[in-house]
Coordinates of C-alpha atoms in Angstrom, one line a residue:
X1 CA 4.7 32.6 33.4
X2 CA 2.8 29.4 32.2
X3 CA 1.0 29.7 28.9
X4 CA -2.6 28.4 29.0
X5 CA -4.4 27.3 25.9
X6 CA -8.2 26.8 26.1
X7 CA -9.6 23.4 25.1
X8 CA -11.6 25.0 22.3
X9 CA -8.4 26.4 20.7
X10 CA -6.6 23.0 21.2
X11 CA -9.6 21.3 19.5
X12 CA -9.4 23.7 16.5
X13 CA -5.6 23.2 16.3
X14 CA -6.1 19.4 16.4
X15 CA -8.7 19.3 13.6
X16 CA -6.9 21.8 11.4
X17 CA -3.7 19.9 11.9
X18 CA -5.4 16.6 11.0
X19 CA -6.8 18.1 7.9
X20 CA -3.4 19.4 6.8
X21 CA -2.0 16.0 7.5
X22 CA -4.6 14.4 5.3
X23 CA -3.7 16.8 2.5
X24 CA -0.1 15.5 2.3
X25 CA 0.3 13.7 -1.1
X26 CA -3.5 13.6 -1.4
X27 CA -3.0 14.0 -5.2
X28 CA -1.2 10.7 -5.4
X29 CA -2.4 8.4 -8.1
X30 CA -5.8 6.8 -7.8
X31 CA -5.9 3.0 -7.8
X32 CA -8.4 0.4 -8.9
X33 CA -11.3 0.9 -6.5
X34 CA -11.0 4.7 -6.7
X35 CA -11.0 4.3 -10.5
X36 CA -14.4 2.7 -10.2
X37 CA -15.6 5.7 -8.2
X38 CA -14.2 8.1 -10.8
X39 CA -15.7 6.2 -13.7
X40 CA -19.2 6.1 -12.1
X41 CA -19.1 9.9 -11.4
X42 CA -18.1 10.6 -15.0
X43 CA -20.2 8.1 -16.9
X44 CA -23.5 7.6 -15.0
X45 CA -26.3 9.9 -14.1
X46 CA -28.1 9.8 -10.7
X47 CA -30.8 7.4 -11.8
X48 CA -28.3 5.3 -13.8
X49 CA -26.1 4.8 -10.7
X50 CA -29.0 2.9 -9.1
X51 CA -30.4 1.1 -12.1
X52 CA -27.4 0.3 -14.2
X53 CA -24.2 0.5 -12.2
X54 CA -25.2 -0.7 -8.7
X55 CA -26.6 -4.1 -9.8
X56 CA -23.1 -5.0 -11.1
X57 CA -21.4 -3.6 -8.1
X58 CA -21.1 -5.0 -4.5
X59 CA -22.0 -1.9 -2.5
X60 CA -25.2 0.0 -1.8
X61 CA -25.6 3.2 -3.9
X62 CA -25.9 6.0 -1.3
X63 CA -22.2 6.9 -1.3
X64 CA -22.1 7.1 -5.1
X65 CA -25.2 9.2 -5.2
X66 CA -23.6 11.6 -2.6
X67 CA -20.4 11.7 -4.6
X68 CA -22.3 12.5 -7.8
X69 CA -23.7 15.6 -6.1
X70 CA -20.3 16.4 -4.8
X71 CA -18.3 16.0 -8.0
X72 CA -20.9 18.0 -10.0
X73 CA -19.8 21.0 -7.9
X74 CA -16.2 20.1 -7.0
X75 CA -14.9 18.3 -10.2
X76 CA -13.1 15.0 -10.6
X77 CA -9.5 15.7 -9.6
X78 CA -7.8 13.3 -7.2
X79 CA -8.1 15.8 -4.4
X80 CA -11.8 16.5 -5.2
X81 CA -12.6 12.8 -5.2
X82 CA -10.9 12.3 -1.9
X83 CA -11.9 15.4 0.0
X84 CA -15.3 13.9 1.2
X85 CA -13.4 11.1 2.9
X86 CA -11.2 13.6 4.6
X87 CA -14.2 15.6 5.8
X88 CA -16.0 12.5 7.0
X89 CA -12.9 11.5 9.0
X90 CA -12.8 14.9 10.6
X91 CA -16.5 14.7 11.4
X92 CA -16.1 11.3 12.9
X93 CA -13.3 12.6 15.0
X94 CA -15.7 15.3 16.2
X95 CA -18.3 12.7 17.1
X96 CA -15.6 10.7 19.0
X97 CA -14.9 13.8 21.0
X98 CA -18.6 14.1 21.8
X99 CA -18.8 10.4 22.8
X100 CA -15.8 10.8 25.1
X101 CA -17.5 13.7 26.8
X102 CA -20.7 11.7 27.2
X103 CA -18.7 8.8 28.7
X104 CA -17.2 11.3 31.2
X105 CA -13.7 10.6 29.8
X106 CA -11.3 13.2 31.2
X107 CA -9.3 13.3 28.0
X108 CA -11.8 13.7 25.2
X109 CA -9.3 15.6 23.0
X110 CA -6.9 12.6 23.3
X111 CA -9.6 10.2 22.2
X112 CA -10.3 12.4 19.1
X113 CA -6.5 12.6 18.4
X114 CA -6.1 8.9 18.7
X115 CA -8.9 8.5 16.1
X116 CA -7.7 11.2 13.7
X117 CA -4.1 10.0 13.7
X118 CA -4.8 6.2 13.6
X119 CA -2.8 5.0 10.7
X120 CA -5.6 3.2 9.0
X121 CA -7.9 6.2 9.3
X122 CA -5.2 8.4 7.8
X123 CA -4.9 6.0 4.9
X124 CA -8.6 5.8 4.1
X125 CA -9.1 9.5 4.6
X126 CA -7.2 9.7 1.4
X127 CA -9.3 7.1 -0.5
X128 CA -12.3 8.0 -2.7
X129 CA -14.5 5.2 -1.3
X130 CA -17.4 4.8 1.1
X131 CA -15.6 3.6 4.2
X132 CA -15.1 6.9 6.1
X133 CA -18.7 7.9 5.3
X134 CA -19.9 4.7 7.0
X135 CA -17.5 5.2 9.9
X136 CA -19.0 8.7 10.5
X137 CA -22.6 7.4 10.3
X138 CA -21.9 4.6 12.7
X139 CA -20.2 6.9 15.1
X140 CA -23.3 9.1 15.1
X141 CA -25.4 5.9 15.7
X142 CA -23.4 5.1 18.8
X143 CA -23.5 8.7 20.1
X144 CA -27.3 8.7 19.6
X145 CA -27.5 5.4 21.6
X146 CA -25.7 7.0 24.5
X147 CA -28.0 10.0 24.4
X148 CA -31.1 7.7 24.1
X149 CA -32.0 9.5 20.8
X150 CA -34.0 6.7 19.3
X151 CA -34.9 8.5 16.1
X152 CA -31.3 9.3 15.5
X153 CA -30.2 5.7 16.2
X154 CA -32.6 4.5 13.5
X155 CA -31.7 7.1 10.9
X156 CA -28.0 6.6 11.4
X157 CA -28.3 2.8 11.2
X158 CA -30.4 3.0 8.0
X159 CA -28.0 5.4 6.3
X160 CA -24.9 3.4 7.3
X161 CA -26.4 0.2 5.8
X162 CA -27.3 2.1 2.6
X163 CA -23.7 3.3 2.4
X164 CA -21.8 0.1 3.2
X165 CA -23.2 -3.3 3.8
X166 CA -20.4 -4.1 6.3
X167 CA -22.0 -1.7 8.7
X168 CA -24.4 -4.5 9.6
X169 CA -21.8 -6.1 11.9
X170 CA -21.3 -2.9 13.9
X171 CA -25.1 -2.5 14.2
X172 CA -25.5 -6.2 15.2
X173 CA -22.8 -5.8 17.9
X174 CA -24.5 -2.7 19.3
X175 CA -27.9 -4.4 19.1
X176 CA -26.5 -7.5 21.0
X177 CA -25.2 -5.2 23.7
X178 CA -28.5 -3.4 24.2
X179 CA -30.2 -6.8 24.3
X180 CA -27.8 -7.9 27.1
X181 CA -28.6 -4.7 29.0
X182 CA -32.3 -5.1 28.3
X183 CA -32.5 -1.7 26.6
X184 CA -35.3 -2.6 24.4
X185 CA -36.1 0.8 22.9
X186 CA -32.6 1.0 21.5
X187 CA -33.0 -2.5 20.2
X188 CA -36.2 -1.5 18.5
X189 CA -34.6 1.6 17.0
X190 CA -31.7 -0.3 15.6
X191 CA -33.9 -3.1 14.2
X192 CA -36.3 -0.7 12.6
X193 CA -33.6 1.5 11.0
X194 CA -31.7 -1.6 9.7
X195 CA -35.0 -3.3 8.5
X196 CA -36.1 -0.2 6.6
X197 CA -32.8 0.0 4.8
X198 CA -32.7 -3.7 3.9
X199 CA -36.3 -3.6 2.6
X200 CA -35.4 -0.6 0.4
X201 CA -32.3 -2.3 -0.8
X202 CA -33.7 -5.8 -1.2
X203 CA -34.4 -5.7 -5.0
X204 CA -30.9 -4.4 -5.6
X205 CA -29.2 -6.7 -3.0
X206 CA -30.8 -9.8 -4.4
X207 CA -29.4 -9.1 -7.9
X208 CA -26.0 -8.2 -6.4
X209 CA -25.8 -11.5 -4.5
X210 CA -26.6 -13.4 -7.6
X211 CA -23.9 -11.6 -9.6
X212 CA -21.4 -12.1 -6.7
X213 CA -21.9 -15.8 -6.7
X214 CA -21.4 -15.9 -10.4
X215 CA -18.2 -14.0 -10.2
X216 CA -16.9 -16.2 -7.3
X217 CA -17.5 -19.2 -9.6
X218 CA -15.9 -17.6 -12.6
X219 CA -12.8 -16.2 -10.9
X220 CA -11.3 -18.9 -8.8
X221 CA -9.0 -16.8 -6.6
X222 CA -11.6 -14.1 -6.0
X223 CA -12.5 -15.6 -2.6
X224 CA -9.0 -15.1 -1.3
X225 CA -9.1 -11.5 -2.4
X226 CA -12.4 -10.8 -0.6
X227 CA -11.2 -12.4 2.6
X228 CA -11.7 -16.0 3.6
X229 CA -11.3 -17.0 7.3
X230 CA -7.6 -17.6 7.7
X231 CA -5.1 -17.0 10.5
X232 CA -3.4 -14.4 8.3
X233 CA -6.5 -12.4 7.7
X234 CA -7.4 -12.4 11.4
X235 CA -3.9 -11.3 12.4
X236 CA -3.9 -8.6 9.7
X237 CA -6.7 -6.8 11.5
X238 CA -4.8 -5.7 14.7
X239 CA -1.6 -5.3 12.6
X240 CA -3.1 -2.8 10.1
X241 CA -5.0 -0.9 12.8
X242 CA -1.8 -0.5 14.6
X243 CA 0.6 0.5 11.8
X244 CA -1.5 1.1 8.7
X245 CA -1.0 -0.1 5.2
X246 CA 2.8 -0.1 5.1
X247 CA 5.4 -2.8 4.9
X248 CA 9.2 -2.6 4.4
X249 CA 12.3 -4.6 4.1
X250 CA 14.1 -6.2 5.8
X251 CA 11.0 -8.1 6.8
X252 CA 12.4 -9.3 10.2
X253 CA 12.8 -5.6 11.2
X254 CA 9.3 -4.8 10.0
X255 CA 7.7 -7.7 11.9
X256 CA 9.7 -6.9 15.0
X257 CA 8.8 -3.2 15.1
X258 CA 5.2 -3.7 14.2
X259 CA 4.8 -6.8 16.4
X260 CA 6.1 -4.9 19.5
X261 CA 3.7 -2.0 18.7
X262 CA 0.7 -4.4 18.3
X263 CA 1.6 -6.1 21.6
X264 CA 1.8 -2.8 23.4
X265 CA -1.5 -1.6 22.1
X266 CA -3.1 -5.0 22.8
X267 CA -2.1 -4.8 26.4
X268 CA -3.4 -1.3 26.8
X269 CA -6.7 -2.2 25.2
X270 CA -7.0 -5.2 27.5
X271 CA -6.4 -3.0 30.6
X272 CA -8.8 -0.4 29.4
X273 CA -11.5 -3.0 28.8
X274 CA -11.8 -3.3 32.6
X275 CA -13.0 0.3 32.6
X276 CA -15.4 0.1 29.8
X277 CA -16.6 -3.3 28.7
X278 CA -19.1 -2.0 26.2
X279 CA -16.3 -0.3 24.1
X280 CA -14.3 -3.5 24.2
X281 CA -17.3 -5.5 23.1
X282 CA -17.9 -3.1 20.2
X283 CA -14.3 -3.7 19.1
X284 CA -14.4 -7.5 19.2
X285 CA -18.0 -8.4 18.4
X286 CA -18.1 -7.1 14.8
X287 CA -14.9 -9.0 13.9
X288 CA -16.3 -12.2 15.4
X289 CA -19.6 -11.8 13.5
X290 CA -17.7 -10.9 10.3
X291 CA -15.5 -14.0 10.7
X292 CA -18.6 -16.2 11.2
X293 CA -20.3 -14.7 8.1
X294 CA -17.1 -15.3 6.1
X295 CA -17.6 -19.0 6.3
X296 CA -20.6 -18.5 4.1
X297 CA -19.3 -15.6 1.9
X298 CA -15.8 -14.2 2.1
X299 CA -15.5 -10.7 3.5
X300 CA -12.9 -10.9 6.2
X301 CA -10.6 -8.0 5.2
X302 CA -9.4 -5.5 7.8
X303 CA -10.7 -2.4 5.9
X304 CA -14.2 -3.7 6.2
X305 CA -14.0 -3.2 9.9
X306 CA -12.7 0.4 9.8
X307 CA -15.5 1.5 12.1
X308 CA -13.9 -0.3 15.1
X309 CA -11.4 2.6 15.1
X310 CA -14.1 4.6 17.0
X311 CA -14.4 2.3 20.1
X312 CA -10.7 1.5 19.8
X313 CA -9.7 5.1 20.1
X314 CA -12.0 5.7 23.0
X315 CA -10.5 2.6 24.9
X316 CA -7.0 3.8 24.3
X317 CA -7.9 7.2 25.7
X318 CA -8.4 5.6 29.1
X319 CA -4.7 4.7 29.2
X320 CA -2.2 6.9 31.1
X321 CA 0.2 6.3 28.1
X322 CA -2.2 8.0 25.6
X323 CA 0.3 10.7 24.7
X324 CA 2.8 8.1 23.7
X325 CA 0.2 6.2 21.7
X326 CA -0.7 9.5 19.8
X327 CA 3.0 9.9 19.1
X328 CA 3.3 6.3 17.8
X329 CA 0.3 6.7 15.6
X330 CA 1.7 9.9 14.3
X331 CA 5.1 8.3 13.4
X332 CA 3.4 5.4 11.5
X333 CA 1.1 7.7 9.7
X334 CA 3.9 10.1 8.7
X335 CA 5.9 7.1 7.5
X336 CA 3.1 6.3 5.0
X337 CA 2.5 9.9 4.0
X338 CA 6.0 11.1 3.5
X339 CA 7.4 8.0 1.6
X340 CA 5.9 7.4 -1.8
X341 CA 7.1 3.8 -1.6
X342 CA 4.0 3.2 0.6
X343 CA 1.5 5.1 -1.6
X344 CA -1.1 3.6 -3.9
X345 CA -0.4 2.0 -7.3
X346 CA 1.2 4.6 -9.7
X347 CA -1.3 4.5 -12.6
X348 CA -0.6 8.2 -13.1
X349 CA 3.0 7.6 -14.2
X350 CA 2.1 4.5 -16.1
X351 CA -0.4 6.4 -18.2
X352 CA 2.2 9.0 -19.3
X353 CA 4.2 6.1 -20.9
X354 CA 1.3 5.3 -23.2
X355 CA 0.4 7.2 -26.4
X356 CA -3.2 8.7 -26.4
X357 CA -3.9 6.5 -29.4
X358 CA -2.4 3.4 -28.0
X359 CA -4.2 0.1 -28.0
X360 CA -3.8 -1.7 -24.6
X361 CA -4.7 -5.3 -23.8
X362 CA -5.8 -6.4 -20.3
X363 CA -8.9 -7.1 -18.2
X364 CA -11.1 -4.0 -19.0
X365 CA -12.9 -4.1 -15.6
X366 CA -9.5 -3.7 -13.9
X367 CA -8.3 -0.7 -15.9
X368 CA -10.6 2.1 -14.7
X369 CA -7.6 4.0 -13.3
X370 CA -6.0 4.0 -16.8
X371 CA -9.3 5.4 -18.2
X372 CA -9.2 8.1 -15.6
X373 CA -5.8 9.4 -16.7
X374 CA -5.9 8.4 -20.4
X375 CA -9.5 8.2 -21.6
X376 CA -8.5 8.1 -25.3
X377 CA -6.5 4.9 -24.9
X378 CA -8.2 2.0 -26.6
X379 CA -8.7 -1.0 -24.3
X380 CA -9.1 -4.6 -25.6
X381 CA -10.1 -7.6 -23.5
X382 CA -7.1 -10.0 -23.8
X383 CA -9.3 -12.9 -23.1
X384 CA -11.2 -12.5 -26.3
X385 CA -9.0 -10.3 -28.6
X386 CA -5.3 -10.6 -29.4
X387 CA -2.8 -9.6 -32.0
X388 CA 0.8 -10.6 -33.0
X389 CA 2.4 -8.0 -30.8
X390 CA 0.6 -6.3 -27.9
X391 CA 1.0 -3.7 -25.2
X392 CA -0.3 -5.4 -22.1
X393 CA -1.2 -4.2 -18.6
X394 CA -1.2 -7.5 -16.6
X395 CA -3.1 -6.1 -13.6
X396 CA -5.2 -8.8 -11.9
X397 CA -4.0 -11.4 -14.4
X398 CA -3.2 -13.9 -11.5
X399 CA -6.9 -13.8 -10.5
X400 CA -7.9 -14.9 -13.9
X401 CA -5.1 -17.4 -14.5
X402 CA -3.8 -15.3 -17.5
X403 CA -0.1 -15.9 -18.5
X404 CA 1.7 -15.1 -21.8
X405 CA 2.5 -18.8 -22.1
X406 CA -1.2 -19.7 -21.9
X407 CA -1.8 -17.7 -25.1
X408 CA 1.5 -18.6 -26.8
X409 CA 3.3 -15.3 -26.3
X410 CA 6.7 -14.2 -24.9
X411 CA 7.4 -11.0 -23.0
X412 CA 9.9 -8.8 -24.8
X413 CA 10.0 -5.8 -22.5
X414 CA 8.6 -4.7 -19.1
X415 CA 8.2 -1.2 -17.7
X416 CA 7.7 -1.2 -13.9
X417 CA 5.9 1.4 -11.9
X418 CA 4.8 1.3 -8.2
X419 CA 2.4 -1.6 -8.0
X420 CA 1.7 -1.8 -11.8
X421 CA 3.5 -2.5 -15.0
X422 CA 3.4 -2.5 -18.8
X423 CA 4.4 -5.6 -20.6
X424 CA 5.1 -6.0 -24.3
X425 CA 4.1 -9.4 -25.6
X426 CA 4.9 -11.0 -29.0
X427 CA 3.4 -14.1 -30.5
X428 CA 5.8 -17.1 -30.4
X429 CA 7.0 -18.2 -33.8
X430 CA 6.5 -21.8 -34.3
X431 CA 9.4 -23.7 -35.8
X432 CA 8.5 -26.0 -38.6

């Protein structure tokens, strides 16, 4: 007798399974960007987030305001900070399912599975940042455009811009498509929603742009971190969407396995593009627009285009090989989840090696994760204050050109942790 399972039960199983997957090692150490989120939640009130923190940041304030509400109720543990991203990933997966149904895709559950298991989505579902919130809002925007819900289009577009500035490229891509199709009511809805958001954000955005230009001038290598237009940064986009944020030795094996997987997915996406050109356009156009904008200000990093996971998953669902793609995504995602080697920087372990009354030298703006785990540690800016012997955390030093030799020190001891380290510096004794 053949066992039949209803689609509703399969959907529940899929979403519960994805949530359980996201919970694996979700208490791993927070890293620099998440440390910023944690510090803002702890040190700033609602009004202060907008007036004091955001002018010095590079993102709009809506995510932080939302997280302030959340952490007031849920607390500040690693899981509590990351749970909203997990929930936004699940919600976006639900919207992908609805979009697939609207597109008359026969395998809507496969489309949702392809989204939920996509390695980069799994990684950022475990990150206390605004990217999955933006992905959810942009998926709602696209669904509303299919349903001709013009109010919904405008609201979703506005909220996405107020969550993440990079949303503008997804909005611009959809706007261009509607212009091409002469769907002017959708164009108007997108334009009005985006315009309202930019008008509201303009006083803040103008200050942020000034501060960004100052920082780009002060920190010479900051442009390369943000993402200039290079062949490497362009190639990283398909690579990371295919295999996620993992890399391993030997490198030839990694490049062979990941390269084959990228090639397979690329061929399947190309074949699917013949069936739905709009989805293909919504994958490619934001990257092209982002690359063009990066000639003016650097922002060409793959995670800033996380929202293309939505049309990408829908395209792959057209393939007759979708079950194998789901399996492949699952393998790459589990490789990240189950092996701590691929997890975030281990600030948690580093903090246990420091005394609560320790004085640590480094770049203060780069040590928010340390403050999260060891709030009592005294942090000194190594650029302005030094002593004969120092406990140093050299995180981001290459960006600022800081070396022990530059200040006349030698390294006497190093403690290594995943992605971070503690160094012990001593002043060189001059021979007379």
